[in-house]
Short mmCIF file of C-alpha atoms in Angstrom, two decimals:
data_model
loop_
_atom_site.label_atom_id
_atom_site.label_comp_id
_atom_site.label_asym_id
_atom_site.label_seq_id
_atom_site.Cartn_x
_atom_site.Cartn_y
_atom_site.Cartn_z
CA MET A 16 -27.63 -62.67 33.73
CA GLY A 17 -26.56 -58.99 36.23
CA ASN A 18 -23.39 -59.12 34.53
CA LYS A 19 -24.56 -59.79 31.42
CA LYS A 20 -26.25 -56.90 31.44
CA LEU A 21 -23.95 -54.34 32.98
CA THR A 22 -21.84 -55.75 30.00
CA PHE A 23 -24.57 -54.81 27.66
CA ILE A 24 -24.34 -51.21 29.19
CA CYS A 25 -20.83 -50.62 29.31
CA LEU A 26 -20.36 -51.70 25.94
CA ALA A 27 -23.31 -49.81 24.42
CA ILE A 28 -22.17 -46.29 26.33
CA PHE A 29 -18.53 -46.56 24.90
CA SER A 30 -19.60 -47.54 21.52
CA LEU A 31 -21.71 -44.18 21.26
CA PHE A 32 -18.65 -42.53 23.04
CA LEU A 33 -16.97 -44.01 19.88
CA PHE A 34 -19.06 -42.71 17.56
CA SER A 35 -19.21 -39.43 19.21
CA LEU A 36 -15.44 -39.29 18.45
CA ILE A 37 -15.55 -40.11 15.26
CA SER A 38 -18.47 -38.12 13.94
CA VAL A 39 -16.71 -35.16 15.44
CA SER A 40 -13.39 -35.72 13.51
CA ALA A 41 -15.43 -36.95 10.24
CA LEU A 42 -16.37 -32.93 10.21
CA GLU A 43 -14.15 -31.31 10.77
CA SER A 44 -13.41 -30.08 7.56
CA ALA A 45 -17.06 -29.03 6.51
CA ASN A 46 -17.91 -27.46 9.37
CA ILE A 47 -16.75 -24.13 9.07
CA THR A 48 -16.53 -20.81 6.39
CA VAL A 49 -14.13 -18.51 6.30
CA VAL A 50 -17.42 -15.82 4.36
CA THR A 51 -14.72 -12.35 5.49
CA PRO A 52 -11.90 -11.82 4.30
CA ILE A 53 -13.24 -13.04 0.59
CA ALA A 54 -10.28 -14.97 -0.79
CA SER A 55 -7.44 -12.74 -1.68
CA GLY A 56 -9.14 -10.05 0.46
CA THR A 57 -7.74 -6.96 2.75
CA LEU A 58 -8.48 -6.54 6.28
CA SER A 59 -7.60 -2.71 6.94
CA GLY A 60 -7.18 -0.58 9.69
CA ALA A 61 -7.76 -0.94 13.68
CA SER A 62 -11.38 -2.58 13.21
CA ALA A 63 -11.20 -4.94 10.44
CA VAL A 64 -14.37 -6.59 9.93
CA PHE A 65 -14.64 -11.01 9.61
CA ASN A 66 -16.91 -13.46 9.42
CA CYS A 67 -17.34 -17.32 10.07
CA SER A 68 -20.15 -18.96 10.00
CA ILE A 69 -21.42 -22.72 10.48
CA VAL A 70 -22.71 -24.81 7.31
CA ALA A 71 -26.48 -25.51 7.36
CA GLY A 72 -27.02 -28.88 9.21
CA TYR A 73 -24.05 -28.19 12.16
CA GLU A 74 -25.22 -25.47 14.32
CA GLY A 75 -26.58 -28.24 16.42
CA GLN A 76 -23.35 -29.44 17.01
CA ASN A 77 -22.56 -26.48 19.85
CA TYR A 78 -19.89 -24.50 19.07
CA THR A 79 -19.73 -21.30 20.95
CA THR A 80 -16.27 -19.71 20.50
CA ALA A 81 -14.07 -18.84 17.50
CA LYS A 82 -10.20 -17.94 17.54
CA ILE A 83 -9.02 -15.82 14.83
CA TYR A 84 -5.29 -15.80 13.65
CA LEU A 85 -3.44 -14.23 11.30
CA GLN A 86 -0.07 -15.64 10.11
CA SER A 87 2.33 -13.94 7.28
CA ALA A 88 4.15 -17.27 5.25
CA GLY A 89 7.27 -14.98 5.10
CA LEU A 90 7.08 -11.43 3.57
CA THR A 91 6.25 -9.75 7.03
CA ALA A 92 7.56 -10.67 10.15
CA ASN A 93 5.17 -12.16 11.54
CA THR A 94 6.05 -15.46 10.21
CA THR A 95 3.74 -17.14 14.13
CA GLU A 96 0.54 -17.56 14.31
CA THR A 97 -0.85 -14.24 15.94
CA LEU A 98 -4.21 -14.21 18.10
CA MET A 99 -6.42 -11.71 16.87
CA ALA A 100 -9.60 -12.10 18.58
CA THR A 101 -11.76 -14.01 20.36
CA VAL A 102 -15.50 -13.97 20.30
CA SER A 103 -19.28 -15.98 21.16
CA ASN A 104 -21.38 -16.89 18.49
CA THR A 105 -23.71 -14.16 17.19
CA THR A 106 -26.70 -16.28 16.18
CA ALA A 107 -26.80 -20.54 15.28
CA TYR A 108 -24.13 -19.64 12.08
CA ASP A 109 -22.50 -17.23 12.61
CA PHE A 110 -19.15 -15.40 14.28
CA ASN A 111 -18.37 -12.18 13.56
CA GLY A 112 -16.26 -9.42 15.09
CA THR A 113 -13.58 -7.36 14.34
CA LEU A 114 -9.52 -7.41 14.56
CA ALA A 115 -6.92 -4.61 15.01
CA SER A 116 -5.21 -4.92 11.44
CA THR A 117 -2.40 -2.51 12.40
CA THR A 118 -1.08 -5.02 15.15
CA VAL A 119 0.94 -6.67 12.21
CA GLN A 120 3.13 -5.67 9.71
CA ASP A 121 1.50 -4.89 5.88
CA GLY A 122 2.06 -7.68 3.74
CA SER A 123 -0.35 -10.05 0.85
CA ASP A 124 0.87 -12.79 1.87
CA TYR A 125 -1.51 -14.27 5.20
CA THR A 126 -3.05 -17.14 5.58
CA PHE A 127 -6.53 -15.90 8.17
CA LYS A 128 -7.58 -19.39 9.93
CA CYS A 129 -10.77 -19.26 12.23
CA SER A 130 -11.03 -21.67 14.93
CA LEU A 131 -14.38 -23.32 16.49
CA PHE A 132 -14.39 -24.49 19.85
CA ASN A 133 -16.93 -26.40 21.10
CA GLY A 134 -15.73 -27.91 24.39
CA THR A 135 -14.87 -30.58 23.24
CA SER A 136 -12.64 -29.89 19.85
CA TYR A 137 -11.90 -27.22 17.50
CA VAL A 138 -12.66 -27.20 13.91
CA ASN A 139 -10.72 -24.58 11.98
CA ALA A 140 -10.70 -23.14 8.24
CA THR A 141 -8.44 -20.91 6.67
CA ARG A 142 -8.00 -18.68 3.58
CA THR A 143 -4.66 -17.57 2.35
CA GLY A 144 -3.04 -15.10 0.14
CA ILE A 145 -5.15 -12.59 2.44
CA ALA A 146 -3.61 -9.19 2.52
CA ILE A 147 -3.19 -6.44 5.38
CA ASP A 148 -3.47 -2.75 4.48
CA ASN A 149 -2.70 0.20 6.86
CA GLY A 150 -1.96 2.54 4.49
CA VAL A 151 0.90 3.24 1.91
CA PRO A 152 4.51 2.20 2.96
CA THR A 153 6.66 5.89 4.32
CA ALA A 154 9.22 7.21 1.21
CA PRO A 155 12.68 5.86 0.27
CA THR A 156 15.48 7.94 1.96
CA LEU A 157 18.21 8.12 -0.23
CA SER A 158 21.88 7.32 0.05
CA PRO A 159 23.54 8.75 -2.32
CA ALA A 160 22.16 12.36 -1.69
CA ASP A 161 20.72 13.72 -4.83
CA LEU A 162 23.66 15.26 -6.93
CA THR A 163 26.14 13.72 -5.69
CA THR A 164 28.86 13.94 -7.47
CA VAL A 165 31.14 10.23 -8.37
CA THR A 166 34.80 10.79 -9.91
CA THR A 167 36.58 7.39 -8.99
CA ALA A 168 35.89 4.45 -10.98
CA GLY A 169 34.07 1.08 -9.33
CA THR A 170 31.06 -0.15 -7.92
CA GLN A 171 28.65 2.22 -6.03
CA THR A 172 26.02 0.98 -4.08
CA PHE A 173 23.31 2.19 -4.04
CA THR A 174 20.41 2.35 -0.66
CA GLY A 175 16.83 3.61 0.28
CA THR A 176 15.99 3.28 3.75
CA VAL A 177 11.93 2.44 4.00
CA VAL A 178 10.22 1.63 7.06
CA ASP A 179 10.37 -2.62 7.86
CA ALA A 180 6.66 -2.59 9.04
CA GLU A 181 5.47 -1.14 6.53
CA THR A 182 7.67 -2.20 3.37
CA THR A 183 8.09 -6.69 2.63
CA ALA A 184 9.43 -6.06 -1.46
CA CYS A 185 11.68 -2.88 -3.02
CA THR A 186 12.51 -2.46 -7.21
CA TYR A 187 14.70 0.26 -8.23
CA THR A 188 15.87 1.70 -11.69
CA ILE A 189 18.75 3.55 -13.31
CA TYR A 190 18.77 5.23 -16.29
CA ARG A 191 21.62 7.63 -18.14
CA GLY A 192 19.66 10.89 -18.61
CA GLY A 193 16.37 9.33 -17.53
CA SER A 194 15.78 7.32 -20.79
CA PRO A 195 14.99 3.83 -20.52
CA SER A 196 17.24 2.28 -23.22
CA ASP A 197 20.21 4.00 -21.17
CA GLY A 198 19.87 1.60 -18.21
CA THR A 199 18.27 -1.14 -16.17
CA SER A 200 15.80 -2.03 -13.22
CA GLY A 201 15.28 -4.54 -11.11
CA SER A 202 14.08 -5.87 -7.29
CA GLY A 203 16.14 -3.88 -4.81
CA SER A 204 18.72 -6.33 -1.82
CA TYR A 205 15.70 -5.45 0.97
CA SER A 206 16.45 -6.75 4.60
CA GLY A 207 15.61 -4.68 7.73
CA THR A 208 15.40 -1.50 7.15
CA SER A 209 17.19 -1.49 3.78
CA CYS A 210 17.01 -2.23 0.34
CA THR A 211 20.22 -1.80 -1.82
CA PHE A 212 21.50 -2.21 -5.57
CA PRO A 213 24.77 -1.95 -7.23
CA LYS A 214 26.21 -0.20 -10.29
CA ALA A 215 29.71 -0.47 -11.64
CA PHE A 216 30.93 2.71 -13.18
CA SER A 217 33.98 2.10 -15.02
CA THR A 218 35.61 4.99 -16.94
CA SER A 219 34.14 8.04 -18.90
CA ALA A 220 32.15 6.40 -21.39
CA ASP A 221 30.18 5.87 -17.99
CA ASN A 222 29.88 9.70 -17.90
CA GLY A 223 26.56 11.70 -17.56
CA VAL A 224 23.75 12.23 -14.92
CA TRP A 225 22.07 8.71 -13.69
CA TRP A 226 18.59 9.29 -12.88
CA TRP A 227 17.90 6.26 -10.05
CA THR A 228 14.62 5.73 -8.41
CA VAL A 229 13.80 3.21 -5.27
CA THR A 230 10.30 1.96 -4.47
CA ALA A 231 8.75 0.56 -1.66
CA THR A 232 5.86 -1.69 -1.63
CA ASP A 233 3.62 -2.91 0.43
CA GLY A 234 2.16 -5.76 -1.98
CA LYS A 235 -0.84 -3.11 -2.48
CA ASN A 236 0.60 0.17 -2.25
CA SER A 237 3.65 1.75 -3.38
CA THR A 238 6.18 4.37 -2.90
CA THR A 239 8.78 6.09 -4.95
CA THR A 240 11.93 8.73 -4.31
CA ASN A 241 14.14 10.10 -7.02
CA ALA A 242 17.62 11.41 -6.98
CA LYS A 243 20.70 12.20 -9.50
CA LEU A 244 24.32 10.44 -9.79
CA ASN A 245 27.13 12.88 -11.81
CA VAL A 246 29.04 10.27 -13.02
CA ASN A 247 32.35 12.11 -13.54
CA LEU A 248 35.59 9.62 -13.93
CA VAL A 249 39.12 10.92 -15.97
CA GLY A 250 38.86 8.88 -19.15
CA ALA A 251 42.28 7.31 -19.89
CA GLY A 252 45.31 9.52 -21.67
CA SER A 253 42.35 12.33 -21.62
CA GLY A 254 43.59 14.47 -17.88
CA SER A 255 40.99 15.62 -16.32
CA LEU A 256 37.38 16.18 -17.58
CA LEU A 257 35.17 19.66 -16.83
CA PRO A 258 32.82 19.42 -14.37
CA LEU A 259 29.10 18.51 -15.79
CA ASP A 260 26.49 21.87 -14.70
CA VAL A 261 23.57 19.70 -13.44
CA ALA A 262 20.50 22.02 -13.61
CA GLY A 263 17.66 21.47 -11.33
CA ASP A 264 15.57 18.73 -13.41
CA GLY A 265 19.18 16.85 -13.90
CA THR A 266 20.11 17.59 -17.43
CA ALA A 267 24.22 17.56 -18.01
CA GLY A 268 26.88 17.69 -20.53
CA ALA A 269 30.17 19.67 -20.30
CA SER A 270 30.78 23.16 -17.95
CA SER A 271 30.03 25.87 -21.16
CA ASN A 272 32.54 28.16 -23.18
CA ALA A 273 29.64 29.82 -25.15
CA TRP A 274 31.09 33.10 -23.51
CA LYS A 275 34.30 32.76 -24.96
CA TRP A 276 33.26 31.92 -28.36
CA VAL A 277 31.07 35.39 -27.92
CA ILE A 278 33.77 37.47 -27.04
CA GLY A 279 35.34 35.67 -30.07
CA ILE A 280 33.15 37.04 -32.51
CA ILE A 281 33.13 40.38 -30.37
CA VAL A 282 36.33 40.85 -31.81
CA VAL A 283 36.33 39.32 -35.01
CA ILE A 284 33.59 41.62 -35.07
CA LEU A 285 35.45 45.03 -33.79
CA ILE A 286 38.95 44.06 -35.89
CA ILE A 287 36.39 44.05 -39.67
CA VAL A 288 35.40 47.10 -38.71
CA ALA A 289 38.13 49.12 -37.93
CA ILE A 290 39.46 48.01 -41.08
CA PHE A 291 36.96 49.04 -42.68
CA PHE A 292 36.41 52.51 -41.59
CA PHE A 293 40.12 53.82 -41.99
CA GLY A 294 40.48 51.57 -45.05
CA ARG A 295 37.69 54.09 -46.12
CA LYS A 296 39.67 57.32 -44.59
CA LYS A 297 42.20 56.95 -46.70
#
């Protein structure tokens, strides 16, 4: 009889243990809500505020600690889950705190994870598409330098040097004379600290002043730098071209011969006046 009673007690204890495990497992997806940041929200600065809240009815599960993680999907170097903060519950429902978003790179593809622990198991809640925004990207440094002249046909590589920690992507424009109808734009090839794009200049038909820009973005803010490239290729069989005059505003044209015309007109006027004067004397 005693053995049967002991067996029953053991089975009861084991059943309760199994039930508790099943209960904890069943609550994983409904035990916590990320309140801040909001959907597609932003975390900025050294004291970015966050809040996780236990769903009403589950506050008795003894969740007292929350660990906060950030992970980029690939736009930044922070593709490994990074522990940002560990806090204790401030009320029976809430876990509030701040984190230093400045320790990760700016980007708009982060997953924010709030991981609660009750001494036995973890319950995780996440928000995706979170932006880290710690400021405006530094303006790109361009190469070739402003007002560089190209006299040889070929493909020119344009480069904007950016600050990698502040940049997730870049775009470019390049227009002759600054007119969007004569040029192109698009996404640059971004790697490390360089944003590049190519353009071919093949014949004298490509001559002119090409206005080009590189824009660096972090998914929230952007910064643009612009420059001008003077393309002056020799036309087939036409001999050397006169260099283009490039003013500070980027206007261009063949070197002016206006002074020769002025002298010629003055000479012609003087000849006409002389003929008229001497004709009257006779």
